[in-house]
Coordinates of C-alpha atoms in Angstrom, one line a residue:
Chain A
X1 CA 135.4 -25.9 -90.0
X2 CA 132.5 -25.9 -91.8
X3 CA 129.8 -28.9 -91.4
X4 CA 128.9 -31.7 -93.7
X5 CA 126.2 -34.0 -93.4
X6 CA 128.1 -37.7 -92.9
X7 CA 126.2 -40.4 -94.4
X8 CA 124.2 -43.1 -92.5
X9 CA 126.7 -45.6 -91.5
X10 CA 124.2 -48.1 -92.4
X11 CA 121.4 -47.7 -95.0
X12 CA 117.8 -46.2 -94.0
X13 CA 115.8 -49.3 -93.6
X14 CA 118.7 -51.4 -91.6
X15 CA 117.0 -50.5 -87.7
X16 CA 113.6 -51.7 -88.9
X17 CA 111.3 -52.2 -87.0
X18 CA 112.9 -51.2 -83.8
X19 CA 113.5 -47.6 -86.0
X20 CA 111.8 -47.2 -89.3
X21 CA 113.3 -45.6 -92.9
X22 CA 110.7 -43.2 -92.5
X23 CA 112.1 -41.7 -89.3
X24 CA 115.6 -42.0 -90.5
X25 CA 114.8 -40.1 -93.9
X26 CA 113.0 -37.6 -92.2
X27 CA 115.7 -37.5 -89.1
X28 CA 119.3 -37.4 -91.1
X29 CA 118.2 -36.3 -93.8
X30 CA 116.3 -33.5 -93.7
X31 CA 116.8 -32.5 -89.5
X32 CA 120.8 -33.0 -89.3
X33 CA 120.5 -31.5 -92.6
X34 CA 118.9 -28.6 -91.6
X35 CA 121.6 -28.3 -88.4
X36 CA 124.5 -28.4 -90.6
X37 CA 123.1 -25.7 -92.9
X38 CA 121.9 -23.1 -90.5
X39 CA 124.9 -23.8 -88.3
X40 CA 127.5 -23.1 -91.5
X41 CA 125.0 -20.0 -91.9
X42 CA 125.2 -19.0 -88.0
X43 CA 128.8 -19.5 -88.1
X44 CA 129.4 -17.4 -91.4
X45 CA 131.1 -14.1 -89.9
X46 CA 131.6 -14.9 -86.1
X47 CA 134.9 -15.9 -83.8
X48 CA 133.9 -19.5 -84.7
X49 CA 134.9 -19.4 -87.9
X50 CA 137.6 -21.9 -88.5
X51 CA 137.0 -23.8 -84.7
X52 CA 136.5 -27.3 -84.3
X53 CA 133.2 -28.6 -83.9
X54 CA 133.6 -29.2 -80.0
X55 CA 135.3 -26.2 -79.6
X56 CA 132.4 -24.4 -80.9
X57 CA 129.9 -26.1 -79.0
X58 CA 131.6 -25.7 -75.7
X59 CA 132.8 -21.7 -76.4
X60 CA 128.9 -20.7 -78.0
X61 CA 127.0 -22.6 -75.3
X62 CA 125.2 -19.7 -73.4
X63 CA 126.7 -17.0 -75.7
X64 CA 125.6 -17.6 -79.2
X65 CA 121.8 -19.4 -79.4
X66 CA 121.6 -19.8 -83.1
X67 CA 125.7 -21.6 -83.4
X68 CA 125.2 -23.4 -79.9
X69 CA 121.6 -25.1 -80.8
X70 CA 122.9 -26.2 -84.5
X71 CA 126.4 -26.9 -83.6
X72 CA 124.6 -29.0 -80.2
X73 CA 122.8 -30.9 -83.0
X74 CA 125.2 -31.6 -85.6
X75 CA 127.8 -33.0 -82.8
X76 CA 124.9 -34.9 -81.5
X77 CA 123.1 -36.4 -84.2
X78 CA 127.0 -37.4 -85.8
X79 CA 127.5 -39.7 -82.7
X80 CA 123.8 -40.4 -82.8
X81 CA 123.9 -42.5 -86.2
X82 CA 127.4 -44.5 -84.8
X83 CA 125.6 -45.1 -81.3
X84 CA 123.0 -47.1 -83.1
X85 CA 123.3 -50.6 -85.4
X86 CA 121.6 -52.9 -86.8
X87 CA 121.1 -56.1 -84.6
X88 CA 122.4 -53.8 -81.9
X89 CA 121.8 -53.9 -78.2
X90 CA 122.0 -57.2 -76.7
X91 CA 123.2 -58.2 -72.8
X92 CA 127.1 -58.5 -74.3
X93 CA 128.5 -55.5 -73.4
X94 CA 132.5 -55.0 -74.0
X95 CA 134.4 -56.1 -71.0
X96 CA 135.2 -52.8 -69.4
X97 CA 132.8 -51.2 -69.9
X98 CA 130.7 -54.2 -68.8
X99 CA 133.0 -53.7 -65.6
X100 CA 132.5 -49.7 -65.2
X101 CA 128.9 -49.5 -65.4
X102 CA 128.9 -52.5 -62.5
X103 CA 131.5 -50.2 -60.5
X104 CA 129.7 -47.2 -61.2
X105 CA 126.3 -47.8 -61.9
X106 CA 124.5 -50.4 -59.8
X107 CA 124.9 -53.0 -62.7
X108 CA 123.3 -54.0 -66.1
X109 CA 119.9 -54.0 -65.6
X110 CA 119.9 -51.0 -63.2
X111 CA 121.5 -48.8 -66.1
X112 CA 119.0 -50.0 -68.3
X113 CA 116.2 -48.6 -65.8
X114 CA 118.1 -45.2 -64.9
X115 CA 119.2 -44.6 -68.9
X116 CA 115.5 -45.0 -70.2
X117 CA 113.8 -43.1 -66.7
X118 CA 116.5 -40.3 -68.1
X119 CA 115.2 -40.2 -71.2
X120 CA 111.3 -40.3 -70.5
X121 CA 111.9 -38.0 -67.5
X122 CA 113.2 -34.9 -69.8
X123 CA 111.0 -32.9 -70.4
X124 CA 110.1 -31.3 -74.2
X125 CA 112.9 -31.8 -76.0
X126 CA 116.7 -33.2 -75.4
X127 CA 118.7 -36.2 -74.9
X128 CA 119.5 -38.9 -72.7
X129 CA 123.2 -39.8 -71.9
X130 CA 125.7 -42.0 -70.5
X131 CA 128.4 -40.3 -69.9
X132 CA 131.9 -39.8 -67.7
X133 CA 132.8 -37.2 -65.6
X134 CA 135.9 -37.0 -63.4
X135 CA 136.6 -40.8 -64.1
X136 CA 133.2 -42.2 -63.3
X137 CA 130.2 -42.8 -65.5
X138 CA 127.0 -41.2 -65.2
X139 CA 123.1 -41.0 -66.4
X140 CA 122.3 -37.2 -67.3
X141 CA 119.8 -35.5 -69.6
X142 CA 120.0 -32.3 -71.4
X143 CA 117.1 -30.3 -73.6
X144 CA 116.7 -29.2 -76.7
X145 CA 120.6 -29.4 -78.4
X146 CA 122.6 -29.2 -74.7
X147 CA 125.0 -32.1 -74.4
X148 CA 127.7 -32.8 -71.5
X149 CA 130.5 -31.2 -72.6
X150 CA 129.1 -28.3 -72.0
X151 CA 128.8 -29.4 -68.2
X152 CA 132.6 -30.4 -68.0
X153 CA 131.8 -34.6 -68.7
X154 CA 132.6 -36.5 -72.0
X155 CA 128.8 -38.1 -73.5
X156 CA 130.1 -42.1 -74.9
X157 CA 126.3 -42.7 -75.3
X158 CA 123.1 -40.8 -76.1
X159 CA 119.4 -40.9 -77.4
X160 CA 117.7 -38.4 -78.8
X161 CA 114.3 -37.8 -77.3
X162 CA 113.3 -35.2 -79.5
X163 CA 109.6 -36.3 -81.0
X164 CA 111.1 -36.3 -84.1
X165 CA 113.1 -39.0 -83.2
X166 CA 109.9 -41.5 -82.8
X167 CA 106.7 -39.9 -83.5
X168 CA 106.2 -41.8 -86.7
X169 CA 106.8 -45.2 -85.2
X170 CA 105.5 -44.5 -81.8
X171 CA 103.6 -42.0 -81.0
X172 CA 103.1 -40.6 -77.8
X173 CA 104.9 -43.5 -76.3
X174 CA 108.8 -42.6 -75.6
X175 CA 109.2 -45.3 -73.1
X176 CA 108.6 -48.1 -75.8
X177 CA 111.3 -46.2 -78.1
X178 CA 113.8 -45.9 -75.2
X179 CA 113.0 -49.7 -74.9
X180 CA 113.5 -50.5 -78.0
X181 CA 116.4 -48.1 -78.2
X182 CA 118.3 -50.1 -75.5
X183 CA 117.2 -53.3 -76.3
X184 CA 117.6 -53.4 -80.2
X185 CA 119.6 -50.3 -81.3
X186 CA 122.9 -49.6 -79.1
X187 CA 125.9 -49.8 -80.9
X188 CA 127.9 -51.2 -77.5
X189 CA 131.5 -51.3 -79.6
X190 CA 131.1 -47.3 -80.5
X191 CA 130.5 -46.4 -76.9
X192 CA 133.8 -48.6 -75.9
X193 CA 135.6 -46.5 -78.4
X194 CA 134.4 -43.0 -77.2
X195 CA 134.8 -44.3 -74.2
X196 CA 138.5 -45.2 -75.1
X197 CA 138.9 -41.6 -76.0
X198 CA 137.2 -39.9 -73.0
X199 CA 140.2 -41.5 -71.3
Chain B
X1 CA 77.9 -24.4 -78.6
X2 CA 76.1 -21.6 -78.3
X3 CA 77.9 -18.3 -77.5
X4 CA 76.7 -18.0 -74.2
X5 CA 77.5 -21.7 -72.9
X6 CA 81.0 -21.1 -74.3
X7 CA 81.5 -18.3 -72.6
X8 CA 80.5 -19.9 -69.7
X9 CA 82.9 -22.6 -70.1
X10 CA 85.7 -20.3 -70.9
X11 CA 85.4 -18.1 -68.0
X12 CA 84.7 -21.7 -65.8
X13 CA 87.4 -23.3 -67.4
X14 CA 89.8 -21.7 -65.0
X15 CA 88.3 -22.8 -62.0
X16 CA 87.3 -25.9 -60.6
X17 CA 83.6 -24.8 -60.5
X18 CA 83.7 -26.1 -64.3
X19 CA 82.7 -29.5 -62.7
X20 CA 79.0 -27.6 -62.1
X21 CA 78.6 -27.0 -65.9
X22 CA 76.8 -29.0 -68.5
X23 CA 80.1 -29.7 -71.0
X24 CA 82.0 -30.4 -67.5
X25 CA 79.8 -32.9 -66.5
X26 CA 80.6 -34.7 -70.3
X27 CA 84.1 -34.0 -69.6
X28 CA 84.1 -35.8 -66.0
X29 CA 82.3 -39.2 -67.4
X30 CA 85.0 -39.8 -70.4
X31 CA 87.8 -38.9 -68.3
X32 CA 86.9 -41.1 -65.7
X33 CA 86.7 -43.9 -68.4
X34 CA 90.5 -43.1 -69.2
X35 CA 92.2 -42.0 -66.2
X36 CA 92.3 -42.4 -62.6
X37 CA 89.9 -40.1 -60.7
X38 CA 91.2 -36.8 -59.7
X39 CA 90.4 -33.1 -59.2
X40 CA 91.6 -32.5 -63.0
X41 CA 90.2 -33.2 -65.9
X42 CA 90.5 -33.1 -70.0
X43 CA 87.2 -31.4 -72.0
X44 CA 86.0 -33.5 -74.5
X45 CA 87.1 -32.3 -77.5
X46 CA 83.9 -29.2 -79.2
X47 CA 84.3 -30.9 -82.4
X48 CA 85.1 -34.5 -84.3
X49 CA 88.8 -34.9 -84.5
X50 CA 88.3 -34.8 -88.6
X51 CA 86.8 -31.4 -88.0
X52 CA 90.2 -29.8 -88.9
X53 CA 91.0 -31.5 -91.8
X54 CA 93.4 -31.4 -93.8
X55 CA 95.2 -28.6 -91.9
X56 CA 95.5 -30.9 -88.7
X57 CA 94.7 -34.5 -89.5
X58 CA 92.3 -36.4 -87.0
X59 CA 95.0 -39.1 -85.9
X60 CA 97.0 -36.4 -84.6
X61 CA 94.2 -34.2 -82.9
X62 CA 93.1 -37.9 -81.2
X63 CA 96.4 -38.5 -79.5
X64 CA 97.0 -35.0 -79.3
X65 CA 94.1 -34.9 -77.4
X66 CA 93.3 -38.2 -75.7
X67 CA 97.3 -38.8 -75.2
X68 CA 99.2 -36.1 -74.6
X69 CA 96.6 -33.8 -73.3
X70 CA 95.2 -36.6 -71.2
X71 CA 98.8 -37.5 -69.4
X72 CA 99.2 -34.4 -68.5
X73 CA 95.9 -34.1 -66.7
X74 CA 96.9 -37.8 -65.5
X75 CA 100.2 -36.5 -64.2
X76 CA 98.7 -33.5 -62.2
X77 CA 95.9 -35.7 -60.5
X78 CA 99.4 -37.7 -59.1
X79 CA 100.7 -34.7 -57.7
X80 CA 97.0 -33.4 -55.9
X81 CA 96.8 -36.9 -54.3
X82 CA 99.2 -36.0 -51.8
X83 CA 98.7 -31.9 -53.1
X84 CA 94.9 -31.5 -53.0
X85 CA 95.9 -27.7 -52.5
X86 CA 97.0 -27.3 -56.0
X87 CA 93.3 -28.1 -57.1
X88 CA 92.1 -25.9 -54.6
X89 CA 92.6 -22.6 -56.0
X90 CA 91.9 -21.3 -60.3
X91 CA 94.3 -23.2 -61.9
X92 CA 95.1 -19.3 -62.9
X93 CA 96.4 -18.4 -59.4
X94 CA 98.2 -21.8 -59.2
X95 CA 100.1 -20.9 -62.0
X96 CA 100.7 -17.1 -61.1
X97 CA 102.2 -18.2 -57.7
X98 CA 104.5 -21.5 -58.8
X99 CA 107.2 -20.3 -55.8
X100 CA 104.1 -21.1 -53.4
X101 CA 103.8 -25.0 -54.7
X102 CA 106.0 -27.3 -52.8
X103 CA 109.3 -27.5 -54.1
X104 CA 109.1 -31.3 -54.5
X105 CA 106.1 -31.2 -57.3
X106 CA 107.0 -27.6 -58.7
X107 CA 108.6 -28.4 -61.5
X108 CA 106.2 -31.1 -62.3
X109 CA 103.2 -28.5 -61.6
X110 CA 104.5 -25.9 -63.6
X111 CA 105.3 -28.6 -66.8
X112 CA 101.9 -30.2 -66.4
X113 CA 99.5 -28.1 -65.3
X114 CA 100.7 -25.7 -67.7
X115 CA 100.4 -28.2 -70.1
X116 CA 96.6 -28.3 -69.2
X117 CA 95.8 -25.0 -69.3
X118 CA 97.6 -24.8 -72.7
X119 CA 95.4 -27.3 -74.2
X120 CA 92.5 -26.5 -73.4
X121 CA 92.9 -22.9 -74.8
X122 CA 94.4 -24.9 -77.7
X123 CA 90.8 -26.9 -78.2
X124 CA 88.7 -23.7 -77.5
X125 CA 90.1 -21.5 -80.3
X126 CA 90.2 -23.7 -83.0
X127 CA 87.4 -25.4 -84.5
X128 CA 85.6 -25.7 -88.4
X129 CA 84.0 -22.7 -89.7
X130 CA 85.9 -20.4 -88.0
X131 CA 84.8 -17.4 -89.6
X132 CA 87.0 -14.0 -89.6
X133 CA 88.4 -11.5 -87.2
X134 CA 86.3 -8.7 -87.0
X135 CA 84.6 -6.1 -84.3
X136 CA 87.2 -5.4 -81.7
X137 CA 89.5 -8.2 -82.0
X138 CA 90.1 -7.2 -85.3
X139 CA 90.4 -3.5 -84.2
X140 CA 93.2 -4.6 -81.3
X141 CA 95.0 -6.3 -83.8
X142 CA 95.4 -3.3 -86.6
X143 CA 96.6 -1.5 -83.4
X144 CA 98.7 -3.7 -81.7
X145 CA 100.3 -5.9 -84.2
X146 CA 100.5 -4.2 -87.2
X147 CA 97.2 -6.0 -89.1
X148 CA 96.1 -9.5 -89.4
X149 CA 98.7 -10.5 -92.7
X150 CA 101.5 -8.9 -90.2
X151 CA 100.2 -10.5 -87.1
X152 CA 100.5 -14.2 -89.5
X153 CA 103.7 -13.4 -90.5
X154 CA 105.4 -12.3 -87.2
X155 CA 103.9 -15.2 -85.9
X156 CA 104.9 -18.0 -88.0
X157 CA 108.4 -16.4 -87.7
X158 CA 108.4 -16.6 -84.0
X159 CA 106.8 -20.6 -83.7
X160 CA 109.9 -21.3 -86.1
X161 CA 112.5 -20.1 -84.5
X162 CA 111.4 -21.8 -81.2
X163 CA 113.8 -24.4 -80.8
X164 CA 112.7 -27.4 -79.2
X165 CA 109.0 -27.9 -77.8
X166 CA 107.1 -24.9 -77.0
X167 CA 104.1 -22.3 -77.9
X168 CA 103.6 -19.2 -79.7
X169 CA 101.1 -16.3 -78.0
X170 CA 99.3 -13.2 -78.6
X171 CA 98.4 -12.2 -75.3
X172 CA 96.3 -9.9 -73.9
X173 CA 96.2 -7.7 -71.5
X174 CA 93.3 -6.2 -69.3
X175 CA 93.4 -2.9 -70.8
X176 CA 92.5 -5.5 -74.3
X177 CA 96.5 -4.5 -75.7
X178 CA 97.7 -7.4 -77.6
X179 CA 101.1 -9.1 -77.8
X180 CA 103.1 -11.6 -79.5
X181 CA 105.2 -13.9 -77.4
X182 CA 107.2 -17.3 -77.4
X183 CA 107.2 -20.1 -74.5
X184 CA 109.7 -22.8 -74.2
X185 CA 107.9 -26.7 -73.5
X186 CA 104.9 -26.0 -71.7
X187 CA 105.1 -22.8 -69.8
X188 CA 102.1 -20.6 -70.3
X189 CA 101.7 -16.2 -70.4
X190 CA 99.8 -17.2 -67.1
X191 CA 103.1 -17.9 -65.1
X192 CA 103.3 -14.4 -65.6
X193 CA 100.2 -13.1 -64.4
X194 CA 99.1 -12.4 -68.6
X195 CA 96.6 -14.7 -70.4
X196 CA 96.7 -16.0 -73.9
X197 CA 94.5 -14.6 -76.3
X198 CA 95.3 -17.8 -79.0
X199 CA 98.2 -19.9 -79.5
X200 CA 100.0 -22.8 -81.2
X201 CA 101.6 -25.6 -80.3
X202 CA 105.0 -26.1 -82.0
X203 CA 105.7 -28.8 -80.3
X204 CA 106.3 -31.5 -83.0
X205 CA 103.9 -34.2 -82.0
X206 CA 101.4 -31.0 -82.9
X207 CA 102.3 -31.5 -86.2
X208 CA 104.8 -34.4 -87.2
X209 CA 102.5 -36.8 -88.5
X210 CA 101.2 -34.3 -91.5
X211 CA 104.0 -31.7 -91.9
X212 CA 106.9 -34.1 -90.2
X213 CA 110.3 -31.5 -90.4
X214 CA 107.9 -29.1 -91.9
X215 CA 107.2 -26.7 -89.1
X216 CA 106.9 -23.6 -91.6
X217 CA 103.8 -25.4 -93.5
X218 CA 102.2 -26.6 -90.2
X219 CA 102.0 -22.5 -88.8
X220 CA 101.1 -21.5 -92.1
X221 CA 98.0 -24.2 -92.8
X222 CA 96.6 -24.0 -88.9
X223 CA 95.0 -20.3 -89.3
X224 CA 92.5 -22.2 -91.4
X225 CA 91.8 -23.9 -88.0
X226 CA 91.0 -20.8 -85.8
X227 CA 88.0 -19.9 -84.6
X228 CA 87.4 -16.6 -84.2
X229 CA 84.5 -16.6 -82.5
X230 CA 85.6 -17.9 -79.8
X231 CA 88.6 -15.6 -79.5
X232 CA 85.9 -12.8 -79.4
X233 CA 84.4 -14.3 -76.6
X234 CA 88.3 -14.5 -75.2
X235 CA 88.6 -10.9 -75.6
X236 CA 85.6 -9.7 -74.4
X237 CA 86.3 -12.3 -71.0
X238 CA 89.8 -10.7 -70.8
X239 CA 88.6 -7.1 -70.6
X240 CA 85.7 -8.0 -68.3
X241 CA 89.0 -9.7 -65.8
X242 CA 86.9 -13.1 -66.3
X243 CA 89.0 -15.0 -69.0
X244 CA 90.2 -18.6 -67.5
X245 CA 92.8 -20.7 -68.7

């Protein structure tokens, strides 16, 4: 298939302050931008012609740099803009998922810690997840455009920790973007629904 | 600086003898103003953070250099507290020989005290006025790489199609050949035994506040920023088997 840039599902300036319409100019339009159009131009020719998005990330990841790091980034950065809303965040967390990350993950608060320690712990560029793996939920991190399918698990959350994704309204300081990320931004009824899905 | 003092502090840098020089002894009091105290620390800056302008704008060199530079150094001086061996030897050999850190701190040694050695070649070769290759340098790289417009070209090309965080090299060898080469995050030539001749950061707090998604423009506008005498005094360190960090 051959990627499109979805819109926003929200408009630029609707995650001020926690994420400004500076970043998200610069971010969707013009760095998924650029994934979609040099993946469709690393694709042009190759056996992933005509694959589905996951499948191409999951049969170019170690094989094929230039599809794996734009295809990483366009599957990414599309879940990316849904994991986020405005007014987003919060302590009221669908029920089962409420219930799984309890079961799985020490509780609330505890995810909180381990999800932004993820995060601030990768080093250089990459993502933060939550994600499940053989029926339980977990805390990984992945650079540069790596995400856990490619490590047999199903990501129903992530944050991007590239600079790009907060230099302009932070700085140096990724901890205070996971923060705000997790306080302010999560979109909790998106991650129940890939979380539906990751069955 | 004069030439000879920065050649001192070039050959020094790699070593924890700096702490004996005069810019080291400037180095030690700001960096104990910032940080906790530790074996490591970060140079003052050899010019004003607007020195670059408007190639590299003087908010990013100040938390280029007082941020990210600084928690790297901050970082390391963790690890020597229960470590001290790691600030025992050239932070050169340290480097070389990452299989001999601990395994606990080794990924953490090779991400941050690459880190440091990677800045502070970063400070060193830049700077205002920075004249024009010429004399040998300029001689290595006709022979090596093809000329100085093909060196800037093969160049740029290589710092954009690093994906992620990293650095772009020429290195240089002891026999004075030059090469081009790219690092992922902050992984230096050292690891390998090799030393940087001159680099760039690509990684985008290097750049994003100026250039933002514009990686190409940021490679292209920072050869204003060079300065090639100190690379001279690089080279000449490199053949001589003294060049540090």
């Amino acid at each position: 298939m051959t990627f499109t840039l979805p819109d926003l599902p929200y408009a630029h300036d609707a995650l001020a302050p926690y994420m400004s319409k500076e970043t998200l100019e610069f971010h969707h339009d013009k760095h998924h931008q650029a994934y979609v159009t040099n993946g469709n131009n690393a694709i042009k020719g190759t056996e992933f012609e005509g694959k589905s998005l996951e499948e191409i990330v999951k049969g170019s990841f170690g094989k094929n740099a230039a599809v794996f790091n734009n295809a990483g980034q366009h599957y990414n950065h599309i879940h990316f803009w849904k994991w986020m809303k405005p007014n987003g965040g919060g302590t009221k967390l669908p029920g089962r998922i409420e219930k799984k990350i309890n079961e799985d993950l020490g509780g609330f608060e505890k995810f909180k810690t381990d999800f932004a320690a993820a995060g601030a712990g990768q080093f250089g560029s990459g993502w933060a997840w939550l994600q499940v793996k053989g029926g339980k939920l977990e805390i990984a991190k992945t650079p540069n455009g790596e995400n856990p399918l490619v490590h047999g698990a199903v990501p129903i959350l992530g944050v991007d920790v590239w600079e790009h994704s907060y230099y302009i309204d932070y700085r140096n300081r990724r901890p205070d973007y996971l923060k705000a990320f997790v306080e302010n931004l999560i979109n909790w009824d998106y991650v129940d629904e890939m979380f539906g899905k990751a069955g | 600086m004069s030439s000879m003092s920065r050649r001192r502090l070039i050959i020094a840098a790699g070593s924890i003898a700096a702490a004996t020089s005069v810019s080291s002894r400037a180095a030690f009091a700001q960096a104990t103003a910032q940080a906790p105290a530790g074996p490591f620390k970060v140079d003052p800056l050899p010019y004003p953070t607007s020195a670059l302008e408007p190639h590299i704008d003087a908010k990013t060199m100040e938390i280029h250099h007082d941020k990210h530079h600084q928690a790297y150094v901050t970082n390391l001086n963790g690890f020597a507290k229960d470590h001290p061996e790691i600030a025992a030897k050239p932070i050169t050999e340290v480097l070389a020989s990452l299989n001999s850190v601990p395994e606990a701190i080794r990924t953490g040694v090779r991400n941050n005290m690459g880190g440091h050695a990677n800045h502070t070649m970063f400070w060193q070769i830049m700077g205002p006025n920075g004249g024009k290759p010429d004399g040998e340098v300029l001689a290595a790289i006709d022979r090596d790489l093809g000329g100085m417009e093909k060196l800037q070209a093969d160049f740029n090309a290589a710092g954009g199609r690093v994906f992620g965080s990293g650095w772009v090299f020429v290195t240089v060898a002891k026999d004075g050949k030059l090469a081009l080469e790219t690092r992922p995050n902050q992984d230096s030539p050292i690891m390998d035994g090799k030393r940087a001749l001159l680099g760039n950061d690509v990684w985008e707090h290097a750049y994003y506040l100026t250039y933002q998604n514009r990686r190409p423009d940021y490679l292209k506008a920072w050869w204003n920023t060079v300065n090639w005498k100190a690379i001279a005094d690089r080279y000449a360190a490199a053949k001589a088997g003294t060049l540090g960090v």
